[in-house]
PDB file of C-alpha atoms in Angstrom:
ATOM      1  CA  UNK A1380      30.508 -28.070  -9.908  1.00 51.00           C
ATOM      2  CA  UNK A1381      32.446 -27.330 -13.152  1.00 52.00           C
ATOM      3  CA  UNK A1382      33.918 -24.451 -14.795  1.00 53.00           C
ATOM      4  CA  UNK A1383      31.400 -24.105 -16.989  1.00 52.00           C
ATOM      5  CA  UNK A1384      28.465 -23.782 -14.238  1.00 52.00           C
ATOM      6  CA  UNK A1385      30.801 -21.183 -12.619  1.00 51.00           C
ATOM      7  CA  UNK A1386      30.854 -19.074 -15.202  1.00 49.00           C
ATOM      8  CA  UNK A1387      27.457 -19.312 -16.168  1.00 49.00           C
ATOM      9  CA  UNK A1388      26.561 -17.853 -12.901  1.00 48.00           C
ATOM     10  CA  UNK A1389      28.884 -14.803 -13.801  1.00 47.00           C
ATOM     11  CA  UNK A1390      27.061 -14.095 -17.126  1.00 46.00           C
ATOM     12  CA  UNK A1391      23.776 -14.262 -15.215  1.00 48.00           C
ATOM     13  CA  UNK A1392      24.892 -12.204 -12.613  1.00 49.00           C
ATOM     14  CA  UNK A1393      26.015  -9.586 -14.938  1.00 50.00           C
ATOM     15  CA  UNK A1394      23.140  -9.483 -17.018  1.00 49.00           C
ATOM     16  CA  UNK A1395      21.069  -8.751 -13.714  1.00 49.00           C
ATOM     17  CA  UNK A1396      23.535  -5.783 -13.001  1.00 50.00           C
ATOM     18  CA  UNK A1397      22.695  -4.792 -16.293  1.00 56.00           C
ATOM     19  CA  UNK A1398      19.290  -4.530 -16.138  1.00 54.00           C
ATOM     20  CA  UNK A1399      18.994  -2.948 -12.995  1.00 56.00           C
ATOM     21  CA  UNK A1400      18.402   1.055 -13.405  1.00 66.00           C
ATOM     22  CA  UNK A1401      19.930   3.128 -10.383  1.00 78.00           C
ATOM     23  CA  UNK A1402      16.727   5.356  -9.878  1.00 84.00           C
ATOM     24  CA  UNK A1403      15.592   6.546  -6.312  1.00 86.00           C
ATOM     25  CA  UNK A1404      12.589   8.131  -4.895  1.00 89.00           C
ATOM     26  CA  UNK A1405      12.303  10.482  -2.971  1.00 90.00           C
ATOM     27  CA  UNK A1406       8.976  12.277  -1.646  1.00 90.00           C
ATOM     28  CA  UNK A1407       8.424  15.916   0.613  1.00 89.00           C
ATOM     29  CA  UNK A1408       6.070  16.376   2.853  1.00 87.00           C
ATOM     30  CA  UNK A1409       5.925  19.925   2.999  1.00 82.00           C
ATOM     31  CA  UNK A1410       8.643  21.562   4.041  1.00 76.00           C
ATOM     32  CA  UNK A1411       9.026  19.215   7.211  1.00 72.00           C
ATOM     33  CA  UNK A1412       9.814  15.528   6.060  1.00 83.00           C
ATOM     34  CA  UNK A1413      11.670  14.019   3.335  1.00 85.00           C
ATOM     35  CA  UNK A1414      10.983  10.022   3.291  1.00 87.00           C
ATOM     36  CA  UNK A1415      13.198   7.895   0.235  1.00 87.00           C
ATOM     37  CA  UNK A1416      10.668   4.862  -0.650  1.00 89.00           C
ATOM     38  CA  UNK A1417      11.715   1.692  -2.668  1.00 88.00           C
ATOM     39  CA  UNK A1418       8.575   1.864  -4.901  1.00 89.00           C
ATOM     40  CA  UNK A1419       5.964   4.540  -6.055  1.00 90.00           C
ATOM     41  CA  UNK A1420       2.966   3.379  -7.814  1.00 90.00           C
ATOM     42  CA  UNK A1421      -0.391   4.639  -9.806  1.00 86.00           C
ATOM     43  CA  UNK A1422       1.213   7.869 -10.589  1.00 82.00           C
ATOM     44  CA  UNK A1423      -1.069   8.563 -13.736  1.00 75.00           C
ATOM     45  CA  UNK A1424      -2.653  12.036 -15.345  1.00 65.00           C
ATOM     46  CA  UNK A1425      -5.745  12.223 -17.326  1.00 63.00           C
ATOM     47  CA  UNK A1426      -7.908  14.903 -18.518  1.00 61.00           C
ATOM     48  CA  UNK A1427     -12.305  15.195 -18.944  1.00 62.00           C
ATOM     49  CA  UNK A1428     -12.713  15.564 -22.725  1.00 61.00           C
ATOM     50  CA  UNK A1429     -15.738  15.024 -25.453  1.00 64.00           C
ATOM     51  CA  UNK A1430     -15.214  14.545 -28.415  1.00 62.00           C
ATOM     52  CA  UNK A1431     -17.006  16.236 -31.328  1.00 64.00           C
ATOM     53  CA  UNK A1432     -17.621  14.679 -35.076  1.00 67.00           C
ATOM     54  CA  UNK A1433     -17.407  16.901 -37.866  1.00 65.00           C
ATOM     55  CA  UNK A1434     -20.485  15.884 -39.998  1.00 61.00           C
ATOM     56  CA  UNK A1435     -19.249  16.664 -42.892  1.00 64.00           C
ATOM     57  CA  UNK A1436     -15.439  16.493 -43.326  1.00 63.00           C
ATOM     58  CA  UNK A1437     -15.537  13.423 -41.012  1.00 60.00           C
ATOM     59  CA  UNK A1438     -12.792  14.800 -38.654  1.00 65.00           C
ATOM     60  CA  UNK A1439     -13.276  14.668 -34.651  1.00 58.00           C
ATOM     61  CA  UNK A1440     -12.201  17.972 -32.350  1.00 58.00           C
ATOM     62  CA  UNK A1441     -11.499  17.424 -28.683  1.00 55.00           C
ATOM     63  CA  UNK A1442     -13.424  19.852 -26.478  1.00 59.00           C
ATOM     64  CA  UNK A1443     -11.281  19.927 -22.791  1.00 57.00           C
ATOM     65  CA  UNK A1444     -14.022  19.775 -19.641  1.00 56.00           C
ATOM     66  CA  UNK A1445     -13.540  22.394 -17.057  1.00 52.00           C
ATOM     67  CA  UNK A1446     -15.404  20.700 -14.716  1.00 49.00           C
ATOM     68  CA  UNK A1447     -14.734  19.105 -12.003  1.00 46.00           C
ATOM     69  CA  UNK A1448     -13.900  15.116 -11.422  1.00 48.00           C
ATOM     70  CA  UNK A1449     -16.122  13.794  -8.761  1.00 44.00           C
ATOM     71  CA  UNK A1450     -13.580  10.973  -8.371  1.00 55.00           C
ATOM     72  CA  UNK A1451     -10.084  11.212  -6.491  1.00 65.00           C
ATOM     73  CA  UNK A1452      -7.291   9.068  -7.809  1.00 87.00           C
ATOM     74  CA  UNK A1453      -4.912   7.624  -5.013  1.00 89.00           C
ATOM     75  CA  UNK A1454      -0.616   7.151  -4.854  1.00 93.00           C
ATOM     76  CA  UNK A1455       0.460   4.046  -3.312  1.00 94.00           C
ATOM     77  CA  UNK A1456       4.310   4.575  -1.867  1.00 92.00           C
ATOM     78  CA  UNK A1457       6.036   1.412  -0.337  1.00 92.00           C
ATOM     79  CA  UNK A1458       8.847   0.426   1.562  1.00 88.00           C
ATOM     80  CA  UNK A1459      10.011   4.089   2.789  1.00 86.00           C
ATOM     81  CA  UNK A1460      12.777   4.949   4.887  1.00 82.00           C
ATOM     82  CA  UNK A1461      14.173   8.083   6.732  1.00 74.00           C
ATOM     83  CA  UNK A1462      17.691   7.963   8.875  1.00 59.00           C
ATOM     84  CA  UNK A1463      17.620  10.455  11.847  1.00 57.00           C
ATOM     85  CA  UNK A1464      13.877  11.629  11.194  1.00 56.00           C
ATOM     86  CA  UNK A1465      11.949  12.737  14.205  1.00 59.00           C
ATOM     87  CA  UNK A1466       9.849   9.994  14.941  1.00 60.00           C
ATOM     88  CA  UNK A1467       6.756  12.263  15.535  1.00 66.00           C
ATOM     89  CA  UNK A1468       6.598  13.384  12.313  1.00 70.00           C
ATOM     90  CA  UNK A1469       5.938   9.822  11.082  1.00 73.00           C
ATOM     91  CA  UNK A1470       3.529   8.982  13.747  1.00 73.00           C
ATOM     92  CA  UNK A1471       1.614  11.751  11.969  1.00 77.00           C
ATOM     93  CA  UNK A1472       1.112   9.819   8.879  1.00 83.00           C
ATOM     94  CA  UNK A1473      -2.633   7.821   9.649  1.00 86.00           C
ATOM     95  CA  UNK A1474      -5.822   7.642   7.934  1.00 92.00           C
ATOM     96  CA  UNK A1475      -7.908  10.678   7.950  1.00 92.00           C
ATOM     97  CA  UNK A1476      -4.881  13.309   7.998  1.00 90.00           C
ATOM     98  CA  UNK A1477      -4.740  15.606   5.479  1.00 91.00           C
ATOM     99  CA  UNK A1478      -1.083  16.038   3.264  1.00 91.00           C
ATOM    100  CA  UNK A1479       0.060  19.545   1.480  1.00 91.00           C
ATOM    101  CA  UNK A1480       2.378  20.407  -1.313  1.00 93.00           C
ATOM    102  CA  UNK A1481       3.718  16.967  -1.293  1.00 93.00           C
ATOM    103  CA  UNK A1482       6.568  15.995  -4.272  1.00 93.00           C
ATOM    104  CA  UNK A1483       7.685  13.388  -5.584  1.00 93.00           C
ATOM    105  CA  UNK A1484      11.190  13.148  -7.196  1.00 92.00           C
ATOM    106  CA  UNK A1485      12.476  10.579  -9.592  1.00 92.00           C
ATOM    107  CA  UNK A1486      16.761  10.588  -9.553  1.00 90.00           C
ATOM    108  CA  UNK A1487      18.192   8.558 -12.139  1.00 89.00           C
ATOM    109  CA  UNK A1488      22.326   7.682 -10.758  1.00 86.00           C
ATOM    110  CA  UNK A1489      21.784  10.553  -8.540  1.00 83.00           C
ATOM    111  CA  UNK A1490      20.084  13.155 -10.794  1.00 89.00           C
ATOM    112  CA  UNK A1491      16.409  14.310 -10.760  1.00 90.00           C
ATOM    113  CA  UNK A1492      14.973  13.187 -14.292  1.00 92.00           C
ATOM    114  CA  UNK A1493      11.115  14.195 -13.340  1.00 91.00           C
ATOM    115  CA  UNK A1494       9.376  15.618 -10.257  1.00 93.00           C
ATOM    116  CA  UNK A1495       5.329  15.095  -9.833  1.00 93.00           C
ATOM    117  CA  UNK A1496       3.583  17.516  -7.462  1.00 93.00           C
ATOM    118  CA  UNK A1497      -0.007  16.471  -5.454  1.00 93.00           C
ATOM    119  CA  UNK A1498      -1.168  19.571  -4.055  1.00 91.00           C
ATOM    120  CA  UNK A1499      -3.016  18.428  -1.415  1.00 92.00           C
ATOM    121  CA  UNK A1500      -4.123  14.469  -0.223  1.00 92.00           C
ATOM    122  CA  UNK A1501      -5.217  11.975   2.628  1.00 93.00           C
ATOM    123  CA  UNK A1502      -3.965   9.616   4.062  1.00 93.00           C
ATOM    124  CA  UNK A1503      -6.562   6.650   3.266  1.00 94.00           C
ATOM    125  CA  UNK A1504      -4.133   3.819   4.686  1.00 93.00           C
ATOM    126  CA  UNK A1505      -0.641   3.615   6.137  1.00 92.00           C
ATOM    127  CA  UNK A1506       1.447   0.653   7.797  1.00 89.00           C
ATOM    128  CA  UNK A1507       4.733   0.471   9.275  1.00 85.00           C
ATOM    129  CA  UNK A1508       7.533  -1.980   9.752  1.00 81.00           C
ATOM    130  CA  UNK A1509       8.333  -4.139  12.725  1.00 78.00           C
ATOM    131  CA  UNK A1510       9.701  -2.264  15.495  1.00 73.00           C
ATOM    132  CA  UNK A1511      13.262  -3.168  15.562  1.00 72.00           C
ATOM    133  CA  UNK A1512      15.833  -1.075  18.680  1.00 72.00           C
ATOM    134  CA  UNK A1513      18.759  -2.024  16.771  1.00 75.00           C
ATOM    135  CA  UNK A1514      17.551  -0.111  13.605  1.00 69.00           C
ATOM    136  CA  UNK A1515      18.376   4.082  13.306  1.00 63.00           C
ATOM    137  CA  UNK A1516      15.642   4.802  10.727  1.00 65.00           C
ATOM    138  CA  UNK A1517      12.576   4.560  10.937  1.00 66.00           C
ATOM    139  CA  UNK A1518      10.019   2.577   7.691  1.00 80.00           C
ATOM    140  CA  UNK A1519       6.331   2.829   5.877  1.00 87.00           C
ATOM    141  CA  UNK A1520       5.517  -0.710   5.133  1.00 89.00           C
ATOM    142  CA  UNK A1521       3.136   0.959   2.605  1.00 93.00           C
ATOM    143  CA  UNK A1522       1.035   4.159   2.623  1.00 93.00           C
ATOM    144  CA  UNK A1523      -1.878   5.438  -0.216  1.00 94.00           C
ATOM    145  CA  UNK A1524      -2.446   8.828  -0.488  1.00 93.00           C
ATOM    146  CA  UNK A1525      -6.070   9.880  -1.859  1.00 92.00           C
ATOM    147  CA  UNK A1526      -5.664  13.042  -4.112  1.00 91.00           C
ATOM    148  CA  UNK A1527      -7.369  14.864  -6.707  1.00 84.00           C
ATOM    149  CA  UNK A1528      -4.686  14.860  -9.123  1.00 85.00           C
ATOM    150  CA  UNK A1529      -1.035  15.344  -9.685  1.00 88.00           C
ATOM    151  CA  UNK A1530       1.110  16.864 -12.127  1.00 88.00           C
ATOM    152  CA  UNK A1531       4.186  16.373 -13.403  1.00 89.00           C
ATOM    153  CA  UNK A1532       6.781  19.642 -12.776  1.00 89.00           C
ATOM    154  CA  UNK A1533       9.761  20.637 -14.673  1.00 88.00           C
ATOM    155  CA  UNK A1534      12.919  19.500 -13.289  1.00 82.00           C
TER     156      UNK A1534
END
């Protein structure tokens, strides 16, 4: 191997560096459990609205529904991890049980950027790692959390 291929593996390592963001998640369960996971998907907001044509200026106004959606959105969290956590507390985490005040925060290189807030959920599916004795913490392969909506909260 020649110079040149070494230091074309530097430049490619350092572009990777580069392009790698330092952001963590972390996510409360209540006041009891605080779980960091690798990967937090579907977060999204939405809101019921009709719109309304003008007839004769040709312009549209948004009404805003206040009814209720008859659909519940769901929050897919993978790859979790919690050092010293009592195991019981994760053992609660199954299909069927129900999940209150839980929030999610976003830190960017150690600071909280945005925090989104489900007030209340279900756990629709949940799987865990191998069991491993020479491991301290304890991991969520992948859990989805059914809720009827979430909003983002001022950091």
């Amino acid at each position: 191997m020649g110079e040149g291929d070494n230091n074309m593996n530097t430049v490619k390592q350092e572009t990777k560096d580069e392009l790698v963001p330092a952001y963590t998640f972390e996510v409360y369960f209540g006041n009891q459990l605080k779980v960091g996971f690798a990967k937090v998907s579907n977060i999204g907001m939405g809101e019921d609205v009709d719109l309304i044509p003008d007839g004769d200026e040709g312009e549209i106004y948004m009404r805003r529904e206040k009814r209720h959606r008859h659909h519940a959105n769901y929050i897919v969290l993978e790859r979790g991890m919690s050092t010293g956590t009592d195991d019981k507390a994760i053992r609660d985490f199954k299909p069927g049980v129900h999940l209150y005040n839980v929030m999610i925060m976003v830190h960017l290189n150690g600071e909280a950027v945005r925090m989104f807030s489900i007030e209340t959920g279900v756990v629709t599916r949940c799987s865990f790692s191998d069991l491993d004795a020479l491991r301290s913490e304890v991991m969520i392969r992948r859990m989805e959390i059914q809720h009827m909506g979430i909003e983002e909260v001022t950091v």
